[in-house]
XYZ file of C-alpha atoms in Angstrom:
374
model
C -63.871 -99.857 -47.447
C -60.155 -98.840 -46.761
C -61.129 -96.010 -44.379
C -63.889 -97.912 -42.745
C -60.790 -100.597 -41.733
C -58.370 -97.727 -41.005
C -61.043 -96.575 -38.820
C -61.737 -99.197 -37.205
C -58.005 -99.327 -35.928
C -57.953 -96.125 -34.725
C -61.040 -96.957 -32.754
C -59.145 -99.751 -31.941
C -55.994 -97.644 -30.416
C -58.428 -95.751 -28.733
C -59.768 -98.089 -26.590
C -56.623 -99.957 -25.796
C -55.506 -96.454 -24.627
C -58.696 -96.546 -22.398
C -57.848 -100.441 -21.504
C -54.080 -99.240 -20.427
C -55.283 -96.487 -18.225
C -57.586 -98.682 -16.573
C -61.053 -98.107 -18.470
C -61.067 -101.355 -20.338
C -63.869 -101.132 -23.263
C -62.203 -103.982 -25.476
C -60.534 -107.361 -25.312
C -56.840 -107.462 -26.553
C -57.112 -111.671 -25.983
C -55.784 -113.292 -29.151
C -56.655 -117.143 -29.349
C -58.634 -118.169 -30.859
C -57.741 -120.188 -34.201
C -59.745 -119.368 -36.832
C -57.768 -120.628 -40.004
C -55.067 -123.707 -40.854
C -53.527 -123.382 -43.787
C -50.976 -126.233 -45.446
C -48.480 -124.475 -47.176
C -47.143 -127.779 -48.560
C -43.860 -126.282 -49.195
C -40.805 -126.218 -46.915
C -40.774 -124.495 -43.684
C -42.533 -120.518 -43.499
C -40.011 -118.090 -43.530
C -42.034 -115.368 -44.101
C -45.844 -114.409 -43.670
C -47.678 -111.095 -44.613
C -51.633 -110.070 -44.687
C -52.109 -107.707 -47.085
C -54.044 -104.211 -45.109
C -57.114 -104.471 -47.612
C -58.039 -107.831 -49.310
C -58.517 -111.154 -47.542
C -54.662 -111.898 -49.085
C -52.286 -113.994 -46.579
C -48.794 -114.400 -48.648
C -46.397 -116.892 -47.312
C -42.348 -117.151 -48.382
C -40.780 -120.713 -47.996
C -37.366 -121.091 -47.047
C -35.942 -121.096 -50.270
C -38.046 -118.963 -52.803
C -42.080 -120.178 -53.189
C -44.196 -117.695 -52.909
C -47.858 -118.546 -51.940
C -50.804 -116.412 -51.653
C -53.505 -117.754 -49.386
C -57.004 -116.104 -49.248
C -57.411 -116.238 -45.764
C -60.987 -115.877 -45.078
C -62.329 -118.845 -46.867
C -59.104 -120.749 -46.750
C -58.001 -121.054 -50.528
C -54.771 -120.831 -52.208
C -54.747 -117.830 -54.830
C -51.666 -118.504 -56.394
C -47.994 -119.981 -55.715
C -45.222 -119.305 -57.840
C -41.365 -118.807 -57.575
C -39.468 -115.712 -57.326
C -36.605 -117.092 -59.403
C -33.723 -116.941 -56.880
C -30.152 -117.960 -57.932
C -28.993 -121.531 -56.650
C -28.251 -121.199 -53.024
C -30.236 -118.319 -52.425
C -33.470 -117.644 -50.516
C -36.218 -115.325 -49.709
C -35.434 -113.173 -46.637
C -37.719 -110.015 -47.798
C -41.090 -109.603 -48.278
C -43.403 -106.290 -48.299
C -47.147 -105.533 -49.730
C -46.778 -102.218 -51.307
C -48.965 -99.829 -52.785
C -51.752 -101.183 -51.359
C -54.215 -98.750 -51.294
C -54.241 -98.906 -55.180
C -52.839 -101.463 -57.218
C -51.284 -103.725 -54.974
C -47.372 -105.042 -55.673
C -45.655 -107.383 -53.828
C -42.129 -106.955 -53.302
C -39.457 -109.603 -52.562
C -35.914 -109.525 -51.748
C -33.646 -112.496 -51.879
C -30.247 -113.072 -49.794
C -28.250 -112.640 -53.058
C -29.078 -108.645 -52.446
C -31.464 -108.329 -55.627
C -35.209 -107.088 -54.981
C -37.557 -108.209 -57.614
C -41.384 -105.754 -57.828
C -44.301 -108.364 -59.225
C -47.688 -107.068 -59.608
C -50.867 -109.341 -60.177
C -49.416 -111.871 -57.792
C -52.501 -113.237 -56.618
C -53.575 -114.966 -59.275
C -51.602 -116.746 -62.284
C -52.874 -114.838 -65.630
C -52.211 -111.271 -64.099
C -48.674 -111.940 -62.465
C -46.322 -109.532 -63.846
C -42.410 -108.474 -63.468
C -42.600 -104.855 -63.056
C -39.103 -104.281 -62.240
C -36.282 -106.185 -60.602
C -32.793 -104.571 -59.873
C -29.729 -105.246 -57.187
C -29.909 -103.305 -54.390
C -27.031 -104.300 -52.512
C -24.339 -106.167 -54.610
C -21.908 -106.229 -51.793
C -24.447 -108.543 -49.915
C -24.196 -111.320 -53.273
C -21.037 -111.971 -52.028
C -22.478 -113.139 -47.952
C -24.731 -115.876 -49.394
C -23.703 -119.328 -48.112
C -25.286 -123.050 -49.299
C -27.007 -123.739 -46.193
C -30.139 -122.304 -47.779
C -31.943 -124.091 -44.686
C -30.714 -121.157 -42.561
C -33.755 -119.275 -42.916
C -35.769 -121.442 -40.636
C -34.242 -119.550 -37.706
C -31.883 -116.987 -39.093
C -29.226 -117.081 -37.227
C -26.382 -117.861 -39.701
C -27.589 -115.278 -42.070
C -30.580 -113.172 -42.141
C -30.036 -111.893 -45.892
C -31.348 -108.770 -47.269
C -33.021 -106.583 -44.896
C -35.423 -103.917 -45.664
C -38.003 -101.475 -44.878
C -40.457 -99.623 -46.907
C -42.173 -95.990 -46.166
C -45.502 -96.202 -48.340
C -45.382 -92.440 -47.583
C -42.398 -91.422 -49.087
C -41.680 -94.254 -52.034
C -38.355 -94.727 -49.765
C -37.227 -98.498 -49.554
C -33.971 -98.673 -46.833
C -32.046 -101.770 -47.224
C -29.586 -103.712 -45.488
C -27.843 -107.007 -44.116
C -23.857 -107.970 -43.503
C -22.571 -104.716 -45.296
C -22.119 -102.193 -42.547
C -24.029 -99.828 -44.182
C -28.123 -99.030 -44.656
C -28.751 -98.177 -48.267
C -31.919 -96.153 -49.110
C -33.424 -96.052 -52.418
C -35.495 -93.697 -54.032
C -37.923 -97.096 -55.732
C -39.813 -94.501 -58.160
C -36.408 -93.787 -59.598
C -34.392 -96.911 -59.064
C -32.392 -94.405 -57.702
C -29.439 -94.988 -54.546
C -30.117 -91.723 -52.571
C -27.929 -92.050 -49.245
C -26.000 -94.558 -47.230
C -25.919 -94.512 -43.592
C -23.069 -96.360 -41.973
C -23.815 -99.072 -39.155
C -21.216 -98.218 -37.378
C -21.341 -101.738 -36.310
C -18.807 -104.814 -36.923
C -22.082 -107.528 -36.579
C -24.691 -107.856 -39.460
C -27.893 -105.811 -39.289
C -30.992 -108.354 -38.488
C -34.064 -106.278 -38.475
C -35.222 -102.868 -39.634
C -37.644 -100.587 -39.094
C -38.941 -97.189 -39.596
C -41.758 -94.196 -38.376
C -44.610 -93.239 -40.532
C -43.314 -89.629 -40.829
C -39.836 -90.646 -42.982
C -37.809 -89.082 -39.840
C -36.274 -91.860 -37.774
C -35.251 -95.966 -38.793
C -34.282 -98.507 -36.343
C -31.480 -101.184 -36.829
C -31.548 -104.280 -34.719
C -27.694 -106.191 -34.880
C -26.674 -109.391 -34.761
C -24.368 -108.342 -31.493
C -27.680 -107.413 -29.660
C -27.808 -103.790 -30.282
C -30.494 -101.652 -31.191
C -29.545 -98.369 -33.507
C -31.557 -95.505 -33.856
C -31.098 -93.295 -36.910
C -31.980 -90.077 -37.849
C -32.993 -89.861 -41.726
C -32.870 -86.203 -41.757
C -29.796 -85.212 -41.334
C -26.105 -86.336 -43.204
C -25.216 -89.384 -43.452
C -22.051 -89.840 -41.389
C -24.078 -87.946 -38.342
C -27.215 -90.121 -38.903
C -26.775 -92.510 -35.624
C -28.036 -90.658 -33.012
C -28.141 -93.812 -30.033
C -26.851 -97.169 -29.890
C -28.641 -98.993 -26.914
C -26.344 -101.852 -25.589
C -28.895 -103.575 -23.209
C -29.873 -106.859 -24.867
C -27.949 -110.311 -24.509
C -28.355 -111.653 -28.054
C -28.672 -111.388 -31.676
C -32.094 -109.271 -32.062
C -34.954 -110.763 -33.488
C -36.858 -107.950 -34.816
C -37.539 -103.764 -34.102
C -40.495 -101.877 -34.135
C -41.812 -98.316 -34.096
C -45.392 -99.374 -33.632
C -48.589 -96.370 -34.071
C -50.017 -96.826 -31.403
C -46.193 -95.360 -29.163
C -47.658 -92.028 -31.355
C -45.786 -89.441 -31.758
C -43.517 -90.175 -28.501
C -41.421 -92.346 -30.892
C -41.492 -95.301 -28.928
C -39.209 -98.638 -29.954
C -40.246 -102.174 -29.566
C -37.181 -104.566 -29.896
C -36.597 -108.759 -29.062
C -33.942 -110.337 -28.651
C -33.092 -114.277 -28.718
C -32.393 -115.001 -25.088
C -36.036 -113.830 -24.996
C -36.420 -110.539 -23.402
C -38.449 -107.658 -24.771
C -36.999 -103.734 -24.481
C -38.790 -100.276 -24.947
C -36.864 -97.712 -25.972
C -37.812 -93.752 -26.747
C -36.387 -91.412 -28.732
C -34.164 -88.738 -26.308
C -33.539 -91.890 -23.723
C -30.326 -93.439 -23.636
C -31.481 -96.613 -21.669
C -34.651 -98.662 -22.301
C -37.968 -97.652 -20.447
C -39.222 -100.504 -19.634
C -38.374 -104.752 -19.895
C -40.652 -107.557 -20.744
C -38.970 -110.756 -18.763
C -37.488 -113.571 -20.923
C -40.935 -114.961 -22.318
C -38.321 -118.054 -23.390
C -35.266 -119.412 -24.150
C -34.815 -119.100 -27.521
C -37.146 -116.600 -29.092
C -37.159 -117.354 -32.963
C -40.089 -114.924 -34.105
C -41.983 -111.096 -33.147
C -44.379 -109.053 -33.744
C -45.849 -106.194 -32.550
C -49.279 -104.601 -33.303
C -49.326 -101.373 -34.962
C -52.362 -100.172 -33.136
C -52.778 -101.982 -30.087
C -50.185 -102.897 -27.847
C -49.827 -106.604 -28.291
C -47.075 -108.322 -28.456
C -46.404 -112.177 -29.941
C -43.374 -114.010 -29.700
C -42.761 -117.854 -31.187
C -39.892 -120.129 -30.089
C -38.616 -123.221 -31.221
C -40.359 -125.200 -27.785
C -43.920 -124.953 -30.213
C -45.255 -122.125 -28.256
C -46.456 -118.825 -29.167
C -46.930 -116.315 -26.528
C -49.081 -112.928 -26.977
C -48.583 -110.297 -24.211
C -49.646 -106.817 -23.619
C -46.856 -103.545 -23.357
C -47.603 -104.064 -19.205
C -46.456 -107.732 -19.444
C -50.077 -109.186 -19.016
C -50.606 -112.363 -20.941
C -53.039 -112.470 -23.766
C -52.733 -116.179 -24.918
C -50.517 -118.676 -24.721
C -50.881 -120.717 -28.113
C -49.866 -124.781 -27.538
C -52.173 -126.842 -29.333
C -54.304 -126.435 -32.933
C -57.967 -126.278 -32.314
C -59.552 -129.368 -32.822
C -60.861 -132.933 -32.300
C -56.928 -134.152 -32.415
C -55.597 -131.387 -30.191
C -52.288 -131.395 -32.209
C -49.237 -129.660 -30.916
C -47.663 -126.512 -33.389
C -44.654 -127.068 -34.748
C -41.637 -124.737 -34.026
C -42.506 -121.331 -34.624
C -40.309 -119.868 -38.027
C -42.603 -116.424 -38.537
C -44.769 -114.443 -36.972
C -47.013 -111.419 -38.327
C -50.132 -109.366 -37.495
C -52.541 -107.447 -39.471
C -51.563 -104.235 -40.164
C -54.967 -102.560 -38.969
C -56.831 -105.834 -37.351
C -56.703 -107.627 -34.512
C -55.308 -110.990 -36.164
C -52.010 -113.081 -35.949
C -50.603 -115.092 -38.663
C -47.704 -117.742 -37.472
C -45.699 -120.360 -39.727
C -43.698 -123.277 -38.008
C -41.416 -125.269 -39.931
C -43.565 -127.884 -40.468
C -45.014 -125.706 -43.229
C -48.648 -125.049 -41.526
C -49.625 -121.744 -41.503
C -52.001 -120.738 -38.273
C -54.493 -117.881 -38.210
C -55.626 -116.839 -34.324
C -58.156 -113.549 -33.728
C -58.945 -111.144 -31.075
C -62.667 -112.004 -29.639
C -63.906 -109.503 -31.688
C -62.503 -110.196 -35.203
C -62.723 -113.302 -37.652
C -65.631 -113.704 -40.161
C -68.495 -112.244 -38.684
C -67.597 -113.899 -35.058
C -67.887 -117.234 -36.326
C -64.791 -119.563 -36.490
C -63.666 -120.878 -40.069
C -63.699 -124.485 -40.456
C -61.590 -125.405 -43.524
């Protein structure tokens, strides 16, 4: 079942490739809703689909954890991750998921906590908790209510390679710490080599290169291969505002391309050996407050705070504009906290601070093309 989905996203890349050089074979058009989910905790901070199983997890903005099954609409589990007062979930990664599935969760206090059997109450289970970056404990304020957009804040930052058991970690420190997670072990620390806080992080499949977004608007390209104190390699300068998220997406293969947003709402591409950015979405908004890009199709969806989400292609070409819930009632979203796609399928996941959680698909995806009324 795991290569037959993996499979079907290459197939997927493939034909977007043939859609981008004119030869369109699929639909990239994401809008339709197939899913509402109340969270019926405070505002989405977070959202996740796990690559496998019909799993949707969802982080409040303090520290709830919910796990939705997605497909029929029913909540799995919720439980708490145990943060200190006055600190929140920023963090939250599906690992190990083509075996036993863990989920693991970082809080703004620095600490990372592993718990396995999270989807349902009699198997959760503590595997291992531990404090990645103490000097971070010491950033955490009492507006816990920052999460909703971030901007005071963003807390731990991190990134995990599946293929190498690597876990690189970050926030206001001025340094990205990488971690050996088999080991518990600290195995390098990269300096910023930048005054503002880091915001978003990401890295390649192959464990060569990480990306930094900053707080100032820079992106910062790393190279994990070689010391420390050489590891920045380009600082891009381009964007007007604090950065909402990076991403070195599959489907850019092997040409290391970089996805990054900013607030004031434009999108930049970047590639590796460039020192300026290939190409520029226009501001899709004013105030961008959520991204995500596909990792095998190039889609694109931003949220803002107007109760919009917006799903474009790498050319620019709109793909849906997302207003309203399906519906006899017709009502409006509510400002747009997370954002998230399926690792492999064409879906989107969004959370607004009104705690609903919204599920759109491509015209090909969803539960055997029919839409799920819940």
């Amino acid at each position: 079942r795991n290569d037959l989905i993996m499979q079907e996203a290459r197939e997927l890349a493939e034909n977007a490739s043939l859609r981008e050089s004119g030869k369109p074979k699929v639909s990239l058009k994401i809008s339709e809703q197939i899913g509402i989910l109340d969270n019926e905790t405070d505002a989405a901070a977070l959202v996740q689909f796990h690559p496998f199983e019909s799993q949707l997890v969802v982080a409040d903005s303090t520290d709830t954890l919910t796990v939705w099954n997605w497909e029929d609409g029913t909540k799995l589990h919720v439980f708490n991750n145990g943060n200190p007062a006055y600190s929140r979930t920023s963090a939250i990664q599906i690992i190990n998921s083509f075996d036993v599935a863990s989920l693991l969760v970082g809080s703004d206090n620095g600490v990372i906590k592993v718990w396995r059997g999270y989807d349902t109450p009699e198997s959760l289970r503590l595997i291992t908790a531990w404090s990645v970056l103490p000097d971070l404990g010491n950033t955490v304020t009492s507006n816990s209510a920052s999460s909703k957009v971030g901007y005071t804040g963003r807390g731990l930052v991190v990134s995990w390679q599946q293929e190498t058991g690597k876990l690189l970690c970050t926030g206001d420190v001025g340094y990205i710490r990488v971690w050996d997670v088999e080991k518990e072990l600290s195995i390098q620390d990269v300096p910023t080599e930048c005054l503002s806080m880091v915001t978003s992080l990401a890295t390649d499949s192959w464990g060569k290169m990480f990306v930094a977004g900053c707080g100032d608007g820079s992106v910062r390209v790393f190279d994990q291969r070689i010391p420390s104190k050489y590891a920045l390699v380009n600082s891009y300068v381009e964007h007007k505002g604090y950065i909402v998220d990076v991403s070195i997406p599959k489907y850019g293969g092997d040409r290391g391309v970089i996805v990054s947003g900013a607030v004031s709402g434009e999108i930049k591409f970047w590639q590796a050996g460039y020192e300026n950015s290939t190409s520029t979405l226009p501001n899709t908004d004013t105030m961008m407050t959520a991204l995500s890009v596909h990792d095998y199709a190039p889609v694109i969806a931003t949220g803002s705070q107007s109760q919009k989400i917006r799903v474009v292609g790498w050319r620019g070409e709109e793909l849906g504009m997302i207003r309203y819930h399906d519906g006899f009632l017709g009502q409006r979203i509510g400002p747009v906290s997370c954002l998230a796609f399926h690792p492999y399928k064409l879906m989107l996941a969004a959370g607004a601070t009104d705690s609903i959680i919204s599920i759109y698909a491509g015209e090909t995806q969803g539960k055997s093309g029919m839409k799920l009324d819940w």
